């Protein structure tokens, strides 16, 4: 029993939390930006899978790790553009289109992967991002190992939260995005183009989702397999609600989920005999649902979320 | 005083499918002028202003502002040229602050900082100058309707509008708020701004404007200096014929149909109706007059079966209960005309025929063995459209495309088509134009003549005096004792509306 508590005080747990949280942070931020402009993007699961494969493939073919992330972002942005064109100017159902994008992107990913690597007994690996110890800070006991010995994309994720929060809250562009998600007619009446704003937000948001996926292959697993995203995209969609559409709370949510996940992994080794490990795997999801119930009852939903905007119509 | 033309519309024409919404309309606005654009619902007023502002593109015609032509379909260009528009349905985001709502679109999207402090100062100066006090940090959703409109006007002023267009600005305001608005508009014109306001209310056009342009069926039919005309002439020009509101004839009432005895209603933890008693008899209209917000909505919900009484009893057609159910009311031939026709009266996305039969879909006329008889429904609806003069629609038309007046005629029609025992009409003519009001009044009187008992809840004094046999005032959830309409003079009713009635102190 004491061992179960001791886990919480190990630096390796907290280091793992940040690592596990990184793809969730990128994915949640991406979904949050889309939804703040009024577009639900259920293509996230597929876009993350695509990002994971594309980044891995780029590196596997001899590209650099950062080039891999960039290519992933570009591909994610392209699928975002597809989703945006279908749902914004054409006004199609965002649910159905998003699920379609997920199926399309996942299948295409697997197809390209198989096309490039017809035979493989065990998936080939690449040389991943190495932990980047921040000089000085990484020497602090406990915190140094937990917080300041992460890979570069993890630091980038934290930076992305700060930048997104700043843009959304402090800049005219952010106001335009938020207003478009609340009432696109108000945006149009003030001389801006809500259609363009939505398309832009979905493209950028989708690029972030793909970067989140790419973290799995370039920093965690070192190889690609088709089912590796494992519902992380759906978790991100839930985290956006948990976060009440606010970037700061999104970080909190991602960390919380990652904590549950990292904890159950270690708990599996501590608890002895008779308890099936699937039970532990369930823990983060069950706790997430509980957290969602507690946190999001008073969430402030963007008023025009999922409402297509057509000029000259009310 | 120099009176330069600041705005000129020339030969504006716009079609929506077969409908000619604007037919070669020309009009001009001079500096410092308060111009009223008068017309019934559907006359093309809003379309014309939307073209001017760039929401719509005209099929032909030009818009000139301060002498230079505006490119069509570009709100941004209209704003930059100095045109501001206050829409009838506010274009505000409730979850954002007043300042956010005002600043949107005023800064370049590439900027890395938002100049909130400067904007806030500018806003406060403007608010001060025109007496439009608002809290810049308040959430828009927490503002009253009057305050929201102030934000809309400030939005236009913030962008240095020299020409202000207001689309039916008083539709949602109380009388006091409306009077304040016109004071503000006057101050603006004295300041050199020029204003166009759209309206179908004769009284405010007569008191507020300098000049009136009258639109009918998409065309300008006349133009008058306000000083040279009167209400009767404007009414005739607007409707195209003499409109006289029908007046009730004397008639002997029958048996009691609905009795409320000492009823309390508690909603959301607050007592909305307090010891309310009323009786309405067959062939009689009982008017419930009062300033809105004094319990009328609860009375409407109570008599429509949406809430129950927490104490007291209700007797309808011989049965006593403390709560009606909607199904039972429908089965008992009760007509209900709800306060808000858009949310409670009709389903906008569904067609006219679906809305017409929805309440009574179980009737043999409309369905058999659980299968809808579409032909029967459509025939019934076509009949309604003809009998109740619903214009601009067929049975298949989506209901949201109807104007307010025509939607109300449809709702009346479906309730009055077969003579009901009881009709609950809650604010039946709110937002309607002269022609539609006369039609609604005519139908209510016809139902009375046919023997229906009618409860008319209204805040329009003229309406209640013209239609009701007996009148009770509602104030803070309490009802006065009834007085006969023949004993009612406006002063006495005015006092009753303020809660002052004999033998009782409701304050």
mmCIF file of N, CA, C and O in Angstrom, chain A residues 163 166-167 169-173 175-179 182-183 185-192 197 300-303 311-314, chain B residues 53-56 73 75-76 79 87 89-93 95-96 100-105 107-109 111-114 139 155 159:
data_model
loop_
_atom_site.group_PDB
_atom_site.id
_atom_site.type_symbol
_atom_site.label_atom_id
_atom_site.label_comp_id
_atom_site.label_asym_id
_atom_site.label_seq_id
_atom_site.Cartn_x
_atom_site.Cartn_y
_atom_site.Cartn_z
ATOM 1 N N UNK A 163 1.551 30.831 -26.148
ATOM 2 C CA UNK A 163 1.337 31.650 -27.341
ATOM 3 C C UNK A 163 -0.144 31.651 -27.725
ATOM 4 O O UNK A 163 -0.727 32.703 -28.013
ATOM 5 N N UNK A 166 -2.127 33.770 -25.380
ATOM 6 C CA UNK A 166 -1.875 35.196 -25.625
ATOM 7 C C UNK A 166 -2.649 35.669 -26.853
ATOM 8 O O UNK A 166 -3.336 36.693 -26.823
ATOM 9 N N UNK A 167 -2.527 34.901 -27.934
ATOM 10 C CA UNK A 167 -3.196 35.318 -29.174
ATOM 11 C C UNK A 167 -4.706 35.381 -28.975
ATOM 12 O O UNK A 167 -5.356 36.363 -29.348
ATOM 13 N N UNK A 169 -6.498 35.779 -26.283
ATOM 14 C CA UNK A 169 -7.034 36.731 -25.322
ATOM 15 C C UNK A 169 -6.569 38.160 -25.580
ATOM 16 O O UNK A 169 -7.301 39.105 -25.366
ATOM 17 N N UNK A 170 -5.355 38.312 -26.090
ATOM 18 C CA UNK A 170 -4.777 39.655 -26.147
ATOM 19 C C UNK A 170 -4.734 40.311 -27.519
ATOM 20 O O UNK A 170 -4.444 41.497 -27.599
ATOM 21 N N UNK A 171 -4.912 39.565 -28.585
ATOM 22 C CA UNK A 171 -4.723 40.196 -29.893
ATOM 23 C C UNK A 171 -6.054 40.369 -30.628
ATOM 24 O O UNK A 171 -7.022 39.664 -30.350
ATOM 25 N N UNK A 172 -6.085 41.301 -31.571
ATOM 26 C CA UNK A 172 -7.294 41.481 -32.386
ATOM 27 C C UNK A 172 -7.672 40.201 -33.135
ATOM 28 O O UNK A 172 -8.854 39.901 -33.279
ATOM 29 N N UNK A 173 -6.662 39.458 -33.578
ATOM 30 C CA UNK A 173 -6.951 38.211 -34.276
ATOM 31 C C UNK A 173 -7.700 37.239 -33.355
ATOM 32 O O UNK A 173 -8.680 36.609 -33.750
ATOM 33 N N UNK A 175 -9.527 37.947 -30.768
ATOM 34 C CA UNK A 175 -10.888 38.438 -30.554
ATOM 35 C C UNK A 175 -11.767 38.056 -31.740
ATOM 36 O O UNK A 175 -12.907 37.615 -31.572
ATOM 37 N N UNK A 176 -11.206 38.210 -32.948
ATOM 38 C CA UNK A 176 -11.977 37.863 -34.142
ATOM 39 C C UNK A 176 -12.337 36.382 -34.142
ATOM 40 O O UNK A 176 -13.459 35.994 -34.481
ATOM 41 N N UNK A 177 -11.373 35.515 -33.739
ATOM 42 C CA UNK A 177 -11.646 34.077 -33.699
ATOM 43 C C UNK A 177 -12.742 33.783 -32.666
ATOM 44 O O UNK A 177 -13.714 33.079 -32.941
ATOM 45 N N UNK A 178 -12.599 34.351 -31.473
ATOM 46 C CA UNK A 178 -13.590 34.085 -30.434
ATOM 47 C C UNK A 178 -14.960 34.595 -30.839
ATOM 48 O O UNK A 178 -15.978 33.934 -30.647
ATOM 49 N N UNK A 179 -14.986 35.780 -31.431
ATOM 50 C CA UNK A 179 -16.273 36.350 -31.832
ATOM 51 C C UNK A 179 -16.936 35.506 -32.923
ATOM 52 O O UNK A 179 -18.147 35.347 -32.945
ATOM 53 N N UNK A 182 -18.723 32.820 -31.400
ATOM 54 C CA UNK A 182 -19.896 33.227 -30.626
ATOM 55 C C UNK A 182 -21.034 33.681 -31.530
ATOM 56 O O UNK A 182 -22.179 33.322 -31.326
ATOM 57 N N UNK A 183 -20.709 34.527 -32.499
ATOM 58 C CA UNK A 183 -21.741 35.060 -33.385
ATOM 59 C C UNK A 183 -21.110 35.571 -34.677
ATOM 60 O O UNK A 183 -20.691 36.712 -34.760
ATOM 61 N N UNK A 185 -22.375 36.498 -37.356
ATOM 62 C CA UNK A 185 -23.066 37.651 -37.953
ATOM 63 C C UNK A 185 -22.491 38.953 -37.411
ATOM 64 O O UNK A 185 -22.400 39.944 -38.122
ATOM 65 N N UNK A 186 -22.110 38.929 -36.123
ATOM 66 C CA UNK A 186 -21.529 40.120 -35.518
ATOM 67 C C UNK A 186 -20.201 40.455 -36.186
ATOM 68 O O UNK A 186 -19.866 41.611 -36.386
ATOM 69 N N UNK A 187 -19.446 39.416 -36.545
ATOM 70 C CA UNK A 187 -18.154 39.615 -37.193
ATOM 71 C C UNK A 187 -18.353 40.225 -38.575
ATOM 72 O O UNK A 187 -17.688 41.174 -38.960
ATOM 73 N N UNK A 188 -19.326 39.680 -39.288
ATOM 74 C CA UNK A 188 -19.575 40.180 -40.634
ATOM 75 C C UNK A 188 -20.071 41.620 -40.603
ATOM 76 O O UNK A 188 -19.663 42.440 -41.412
ATOM 77 N N UNK A 189 -20.936 41.911 -39.630
ATOM 78 C CA UNK A 189 -21.486 43.263 -39.547
ATOM 79 C C UNK A 189 -20.399 44.291 -39.249
ATOM 80 O O UNK A 189 -20.591 45.470 -39.476
ATOM 81 N N UNK A 190 -19.247 43.839 -38.746
ATOM 82 C CA UNK A 190 -18.163 44.764 -38.456
ATOM 83 C C UNK A 190 -17.105 44.737 -39.557
ATOM 84 O O UNK A 190 -15.994 45.215 -39.368
ATOM 85 N N UNK A 191 -17.445 44.140 -40.677
ATOM 86 C CA UNK A 191 -16.593 44.240 -41.848
ATOM 87 C C UNK A 191 -15.530 43.164 -41.982
ATOM 88 O O UNK A 191 -14.682 43.245 -42.867
ATOM 89 N N UNK A 192 -15.543 42.136 -41.108
ATOM 90 C CA UNK A 192 -14.580 41.046 -41.267
ATOM 91 C C UNK A 192 -15.268 39.870 -41.962
ATOM 92 O O UNK A 192 -16.483 39.827 -42.098
ATOM 93 N N UNK A 197 -11.926 33.460 -41.439
ATOM 94 C CA UNK A 197 -11.409 33.266 -40.080
ATOM 95 C C UNK A 197 -11.577 31.811 -39.663
ATOM 96 O O UNK A 197 -10.664 31.194 -39.113
ATOM 97 N N UNK A 300 -18.569 27.232 -20.527
ATOM 98 C CA UNK A 300 -19.182 28.227 -21.397
ATOM 99 C C UNK A 300 -18.924 27.854 -22.849
ATOM 100 O O UNK A 300 -17.860 28.102 -23.391
ATOM 101 N N UNK A 301 -19.897 27.245 -23.460
ATOM 102 C CA UNK A 301 -19.746 26.756 -24.831
ATOM 103 C C UNK A 301 -19.793 27.932 -25.808
ATOM 104 O O UNK A 301 -20.628 28.812 -25.660
ATOM 105 N N UNK A 302 -18.884 27.959 -26.813
ATOM 106 C CA UNK A 302 -19.025 28.975 -27.863
ATOM 107 C C UNK A 302 -20.410 28.867 -28.492
ATOM 108 O O UNK A 302 -20.826 27.791 -28.914
ATOM 109 N N UNK A 303 -21.131 29.983 -28.507
ATOM 110 C CA UNK A 303 -22.542 29.941 -28.877
ATOM 111 C C UNK A 303 -22.792 29.500 -30.316
ATOM 112 O O UNK A 303 -23.847 28.975 -30.628
ATOM 113 N N UNK A 311 -23.871 33.746 -45.364
ATOM 114 C CA UNK A 311 -24.040 35.185 -45.478
ATOM 115 C C UNK A 311 -25.488 35.520 -45.839
ATOM 116 O O UNK A 311 -26.100 34.852 -46.659
ATOM 117 N N UNK A 312 -26.012 36.544 -45.174
ATOM 118 C CA UNK A 312 -27.351 37.017 -45.513
ATOM 119 C C UNK A 312 -28.459 36.140 -44.991
ATOM 120 O O UNK A 312 -29.593 36.250 -45.399
ATOM 121 N N UNK A 313 -28.135 35.199 -44.072
ATOM 122 C CA UNK A 313 -29.176 34.365 -43.479
ATOM 123 C C UNK A 313 -29.100 34.489 -41.983
ATOM 124 O O UNK A 313 -28.047 34.719 -41.428
ATOM 125 N N UNK A 314 -30.229 34.285 -41.308
ATOM 126 C CA UNK A 314 -30.188 34.379 -39.850
ATOM 127 C C UNK A 314 -30.536 33.045 -39.252
ATOM 128 O O UNK A 314 -31.279 32.308 -39.768
ATOM 129 N N UNK B 53 -25.858 48.699 -46.671
ATOM 130 C CA UNK B 53 -24.742 48.369 -45.785
ATOM 131 C C UNK B 53 -23.830 47.292 -46.364
ATOM 132 O O UNK B 53 -22.743 47.051 -45.860
ATOM 133 N N UNK B 54 -24.291 46.627 -47.418
ATOM 134 C CA UNK B 54 -23.432 45.639 -48.064
ATOM 135 C C UNK B 54 -23.661 44.204 -47.635
ATOM 136 O O UNK B 54 -22.905 43.321 -47.999
ATOM 137 N N UNK B 55 -24.704 43.954 -46.827
ATOM 138 C CA UNK B 55 -25.017 42.558 -46.490
ATOM 139 C C UNK B 55 -25.554 41.828 -47.723
ATOM 140 O O UNK B 55 -25.304 40.656 -47.924
ATOM 141 N N UNK B 56 -26.355 42.549 -48.511
ATOM 142 C CA UNK B 56 -26.858 41.995 -49.765
ATOM 143 C C UNK B 56 -26.266 42.797 -50.914
ATOM 144 O O UNK B 56 -25.840 43.924 -50.747
ATOM 145 N N UNK B 73 -21.900 44.915 -51.743
ATOM 146 C CA UNK B 73 -21.628 43.677 -51.000
ATOM 147 C C UNK B 73 -20.422 43.721 -50.089
ATOM 148 O O UNK B 73 -19.833 42.698 -49.794
ATOM 149 N N UNK B 75 -19.580 45.182 -46.453
ATOM 150 C CA UNK B 75 -19.850 45.940 -45.229
ATOM 151 C C UNK B 75 -18.653 46.772 -44.786
ATOM 152 O O UNK B 75 -18.807 47.890 -44.318
ATOM 153 N N UNK B 76 -17.462 46.227 -44.965
ATOM 154 C CA UNK B 76 -16.258 46.940 -44.530
ATOM 155 C C UNK B 76 -16.146 48.302 -45.199
ATOM 156 O O UNK B 76 -15.783 49.296 -44.568
ATOM 157 N N UNK B 79 -18.668 50.713 -43.720
ATOM 158 C CA UNK B 79 -18.213 51.201 -42.418
ATOM 159 C C UNK B 79 -17.149 52.278 -42.609
ATOM 160 O O UNK B 79 -17.192 53.351 -42.007
ATOM 161 N N UNK B 87 -28.720 46.587 -36.243
ATOM 162 C CA UNK B 87 -29.654 45.591 -36.769
ATOM 163 C C UNK B 87 -30.781 45.339 -35.793
ATOM 164 O O UNK B 87 -30.633 45.487 -34.587
ATOM 165 N N UNK B 89 -32.141 42.365 -35.147
ATOM 166 C CA UNK B 89 -31.632 41.275 -34.322
ATOM 167 C C UNK B 89 -30.185 41.631 -34.038
ATOM 168 O O UNK B 89 -29.361 41.652 -34.948
ATOM 169 N N UNK B 90 -29.890 41.916 -32.796
ATOM 170 C CA UNK B 90 -28.572 42.447 -32.455
ATOM 171 C C UNK B 90 -27.464 41.520 -32.931
ATOM 172 O O UNK B 90 -27.570 40.307 -32.833
ATOM 173 N N UNK B 91 -26.394 42.097 -33.425
ATOM 174 C CA UNK B 91 -25.232 41.296 -33.803
ATOM 175 C C UNK B 91 -24.192 41.430 -32.696
ATOM 176 O O UNK B 91 -23.187 42.102 -32.860
ATOM 177 N N UNK B 92 -24.484 40.776 -31.578
ATOM 178 C CA UNK B 92 -23.596 40.830 -30.426
ATOM 179 C C UNK B 92 -23.265 39.409 -29.989
ATOM 180 O O UNK B 92 -24.027 38.492 -30.242
ATOM 181 N N UNK B 93 -22.137 39.265 -29.316
ATOM 182 C CA UNK B 93 -21.772 37.964 -28.747
ATOM 183 C C UNK B 93 -21.957 38.050 -27.231
ATOM 184 O O UNK B 93 -21.273 38.811 -26.560
ATOM 185 N N UNK B 95 -21.306 36.064 -24.755
ATOM 186 C CA UNK B 95 -20.269 35.578 -23.853
ATOM 187 C C UNK B 95 -19.057 36.499 -23.784
ATOM 188 O O UNK B 95 -18.098 36.186 -23.092
ATOM 189 N N UNK B 96 -19.077 37.573 -24.554
ATOM 190 C CA UNK B 96 -17.932 38.482 -24.553
ATOM 191 C C UNK B 96 -18.325 39.819 -23.921
ATOM 192 O O UNK B 96 -19.500 40.132 -23.787
ATOM 193 N N UNK B 100 -15.136 44.129 -25.907
ATOM 194 C CA UNK B 100 -14.807 43.174 -26.966
ATOM 195 C C UNK B 100 -15.750 43.345 -28.149
ATOM 196 O O UNK B 100 -15.339 43.377 -29.306
ATOM 197 N N UNK B 101 -17.044 43.437 -27.844
ATOM 198 C CA UNK B 101 -18.041 43.549 -28.899
ATOM 199 C C UNK B 101 -17.864 44.827 -29.714
ATOM 200 O O UNK B 101 -18.190 44.866 -30.891
ATOM 201 N N UNK B 102 -17.390 45.860 -29.058
ATOM 202 C CA UNK B 102 -17.224 47.130 -29.755
ATOM 203 C C UNK B 102 -15.927 47.159 -30.555
ATOM 204 O O UNK B 102 -15.855 47.713 -31.640
ATOM 205 N N UNK B 103 -14.900 46.478 -30.035
ATOM 206 C CA UNK B 103 -13.585 46.558 -30.686
ATOM 207 C C UNK B 103 -13.423 45.625 -31.882
ATOM 208 O O UNK B 103 -12.523 45.820 -32.698
ATOM 209 N N UNK B 104 -14.284 44.609 -31.977
ATOM 210 C CA UNK B 104 -14.090 43.628 -33.036
ATOM 211 C C UNK B 104 -14.058 44.319 -34.405
ATOM 212 O O UNK B 104 -14.917 45.140 -34.719
ATOM 213 N N UNK B 105 -13.039 44.009 -35.168
ATOM 214 C CA UNK B 105 -12.950 44.561 -36.517
ATOM 215 C C UNK B 105 -12.346 45.951 -36.594
ATOM 216 O O UNK B 105 -12.175 46.494 -37.671
ATOM 217 N N UNK B 107 -9.310 46.756 -35.371
ATOM 218 C CA UNK B 107 -7.844 46.722 -35.419
ATOM 219 C C UNK B 107 -7.386 45.705 -36.451
ATOM 220 O O UNK B 107 -8.089 44.732 -36.721
ATOM 221 N N UNK B 108 -6.186 45.914 -36.988
ATOM 222 C CA UNK B 108 -5.650 44.981 -37.970
ATOM 223 C C UNK B 108 -5.429 43.618 -37.332
ATOM 224 O O UNK B 108 -4.976 43.523 -36.198
ATOM 225 N N UNK B 109 -5.762 42.545 -38.074
ATOM 226 C CA UNK B 109 -5.659 41.203 -37.503
ATOM 227 C C UNK B 109 -4.214 40.774 -37.312
ATOM 228 O O UNK B 109 -3.933 39.814 -36.607
ATOM 229 N N UNK B 111 -1.948 42.585 -35.885
ATOM 230 C CA UNK B 111 -1.342 43.277 -34.746
ATOM 231 C C UNK B 111 -1.072 42.343 -33.577
ATOM 232 O O UNK B 111 -1.900 41.494 -33.260
ATOM 233 N N UNK B 112 0.036 42.542 -32.919
ATOM 234 C CA UNK B 112 0.384 41.672 -31.800
ATOM 235 C C UNK B 112 -0.151 42.139 -30.469
ATOM 236 O O UNK B 112 -0.066 41.448 -29.485
ATOM 237 N N UNK B 113 -0.657 43.353 -30.464
ATOM 238 C CA UNK B 113 -1.252 43.842 -29.222
ATOM 239 C C UNK B 113 -2.568 44.507 -29.545
ATOM 240 O O UNK B 113 -2.752 45.079 -30.609
ATOM 241 N N UNK B 114 -3.468 44.435 -28.587
ATOM 242 C CA UNK B 114 -4.745 45.068 -28.770
ATOM 243 C C UNK B 114 -4.750 46.329 -27.913
ATOM 244 O O UNK B 114 -4.422 46.276 -26.738
ATOM 245 N N UNK B 139 -20.440 41.608 -19.246
ATOM 246 C CA UNK B 139 -20.758 40.639 -20.295
ATOM 247 C C UNK B 139 -22.054 41.060 -20.971
ATOM 248 O O UNK B 139 -23.013 41.445 -20.307
ATOM 249 N N UNK B 155 -21.193 50.865 -30.983
ATOM 250 C CA UNK B 155 -20.342 50.178 -31.956
ATOM 251 C C UNK B 155 -20.203 51.021 -33.218
ATOM 252 O O UNK B 155 -19.111 51.194 -33.750
ATOM 253 N N UNK B 159 -16.815 53.543 -34.587
ATOM 254 C CA UNK B 159 -16.142 53.507 -35.884
ATOM 255 C C UNK B 159 -16.387 54.792 -36.664
ATOM 256 O O UNK B 159 -16.325 54.814 -37.890
#
